[in-house]
PDB file of C-alpha atoms in Angstrom:
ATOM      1  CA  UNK A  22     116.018 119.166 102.227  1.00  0.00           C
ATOM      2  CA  UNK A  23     113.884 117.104 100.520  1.00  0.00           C
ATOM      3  CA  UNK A  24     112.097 113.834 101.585  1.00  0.00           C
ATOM      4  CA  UNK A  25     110.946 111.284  99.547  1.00  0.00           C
ATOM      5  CA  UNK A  26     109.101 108.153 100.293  1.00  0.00           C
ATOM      6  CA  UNK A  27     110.782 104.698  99.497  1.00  0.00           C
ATOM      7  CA  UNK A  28     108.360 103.370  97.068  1.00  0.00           C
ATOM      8  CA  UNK A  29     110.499 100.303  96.684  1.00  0.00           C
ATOM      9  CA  UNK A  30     109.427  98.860 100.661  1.00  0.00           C
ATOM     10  CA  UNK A  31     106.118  98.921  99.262  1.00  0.00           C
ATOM     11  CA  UNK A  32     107.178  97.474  95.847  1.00  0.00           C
ATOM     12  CA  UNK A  33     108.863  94.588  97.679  1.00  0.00           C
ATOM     13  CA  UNK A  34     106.270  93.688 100.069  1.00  0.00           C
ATOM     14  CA  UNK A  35     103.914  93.700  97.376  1.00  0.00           C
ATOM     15  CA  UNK A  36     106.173  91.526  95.266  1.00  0.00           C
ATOM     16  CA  UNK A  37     106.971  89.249  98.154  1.00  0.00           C
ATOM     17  CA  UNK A  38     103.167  88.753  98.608  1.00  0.00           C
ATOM     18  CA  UNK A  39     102.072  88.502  95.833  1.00  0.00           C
ATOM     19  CA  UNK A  40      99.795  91.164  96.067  1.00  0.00           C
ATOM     20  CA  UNK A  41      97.518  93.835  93.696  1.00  0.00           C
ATOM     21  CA  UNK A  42      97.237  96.927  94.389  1.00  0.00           C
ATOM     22  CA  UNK A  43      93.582  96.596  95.303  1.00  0.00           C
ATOM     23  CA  UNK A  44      94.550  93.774  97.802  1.00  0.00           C
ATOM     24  CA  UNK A  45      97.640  95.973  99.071  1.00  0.00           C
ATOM     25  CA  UNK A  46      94.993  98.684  99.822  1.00  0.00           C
ATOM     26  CA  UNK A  47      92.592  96.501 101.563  1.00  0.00           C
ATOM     27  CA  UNK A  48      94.721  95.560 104.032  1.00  0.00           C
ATOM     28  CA  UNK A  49      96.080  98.886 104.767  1.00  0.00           C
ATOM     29  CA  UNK A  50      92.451 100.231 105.078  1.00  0.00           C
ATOM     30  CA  UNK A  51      93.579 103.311 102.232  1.00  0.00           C
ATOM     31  CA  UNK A  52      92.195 104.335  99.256  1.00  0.00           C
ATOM     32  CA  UNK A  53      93.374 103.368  95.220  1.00  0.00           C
ATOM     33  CA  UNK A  54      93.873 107.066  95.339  1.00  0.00           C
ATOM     34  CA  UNK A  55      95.714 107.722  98.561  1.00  0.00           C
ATOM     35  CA  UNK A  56      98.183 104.644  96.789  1.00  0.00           C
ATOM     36  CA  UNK A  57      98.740 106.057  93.895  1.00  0.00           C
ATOM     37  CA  UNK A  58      99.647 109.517  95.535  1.00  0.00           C
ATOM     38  CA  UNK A  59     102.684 107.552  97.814  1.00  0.00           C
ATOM     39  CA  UNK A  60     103.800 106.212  94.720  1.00  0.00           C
ATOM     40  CA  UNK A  61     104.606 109.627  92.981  1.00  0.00           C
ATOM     41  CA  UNK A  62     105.677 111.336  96.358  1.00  0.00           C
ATOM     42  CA  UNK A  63     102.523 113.399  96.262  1.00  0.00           C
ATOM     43  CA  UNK A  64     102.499 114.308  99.915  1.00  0.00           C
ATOM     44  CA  UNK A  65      98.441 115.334  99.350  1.00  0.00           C
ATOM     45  CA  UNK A  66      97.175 112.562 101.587  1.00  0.00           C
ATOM     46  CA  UNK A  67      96.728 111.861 105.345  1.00  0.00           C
ATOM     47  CA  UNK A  68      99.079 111.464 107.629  1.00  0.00           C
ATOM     48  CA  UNK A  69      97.211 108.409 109.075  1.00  0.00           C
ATOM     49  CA  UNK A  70      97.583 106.583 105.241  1.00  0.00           C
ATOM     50  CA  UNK A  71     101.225 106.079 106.216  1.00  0.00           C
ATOM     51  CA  UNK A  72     100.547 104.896 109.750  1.00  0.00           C
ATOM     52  CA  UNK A  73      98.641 102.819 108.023  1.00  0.00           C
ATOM     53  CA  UNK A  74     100.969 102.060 105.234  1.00  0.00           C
ATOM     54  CA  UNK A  75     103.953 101.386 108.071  1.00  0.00           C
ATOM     55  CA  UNK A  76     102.111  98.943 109.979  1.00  0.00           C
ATOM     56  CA  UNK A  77     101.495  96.647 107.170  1.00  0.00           C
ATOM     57  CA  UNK A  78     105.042  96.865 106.132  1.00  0.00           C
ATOM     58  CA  UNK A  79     106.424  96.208 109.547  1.00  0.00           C
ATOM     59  CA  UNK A  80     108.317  98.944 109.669  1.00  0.00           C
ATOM     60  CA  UNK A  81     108.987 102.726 111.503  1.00  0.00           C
ATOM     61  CA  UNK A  82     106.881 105.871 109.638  1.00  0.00           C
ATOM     62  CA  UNK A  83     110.732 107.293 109.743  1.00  0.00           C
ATOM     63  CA  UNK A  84     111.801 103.935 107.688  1.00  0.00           C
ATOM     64  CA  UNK A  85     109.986 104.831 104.906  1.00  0.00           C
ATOM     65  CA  UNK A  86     111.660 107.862 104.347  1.00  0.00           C
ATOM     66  CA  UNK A  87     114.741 108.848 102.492  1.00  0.00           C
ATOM     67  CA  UNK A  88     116.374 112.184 103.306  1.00  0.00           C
ATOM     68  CA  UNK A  89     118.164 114.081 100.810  1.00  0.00           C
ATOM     69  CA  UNK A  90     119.589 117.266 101.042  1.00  0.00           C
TER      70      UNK A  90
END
């Protein structure tokens, strides 16, 4: 099984706000670097950054996920 994160919620919210990634980052309290790592599913980061990441979004840690098999 393989898990993948949905880089499109954070696309969207982004989008919807109108935000850079700097600002994006800010508010989640993460680094450039720990963003750029969700965005290629590079699971080398904290699990805190999507706690983080989650809480901006308004959304479940689970939520973010997409299972395939």
């Amino acid at each position: 099984m393989k898990n993948e994160i949905k880089i499109e919620l954070i696309k969207n919210f982004m989008e919807d706000n109108n935000l850079s990634k700097n600002r994006f980052c800010e508010m989640c309290k993460i680094s450039l670097d720990s963003y750029q790592k969700i965005m290629r599913n590079d699971f080398d980061f904290s699990i805190r950054v999507l706690f983080r990441v989650a809480k901006i979004l308004g959304v479940e840690v689970f939520e973010m996920f997409s299972w395939k098999c």
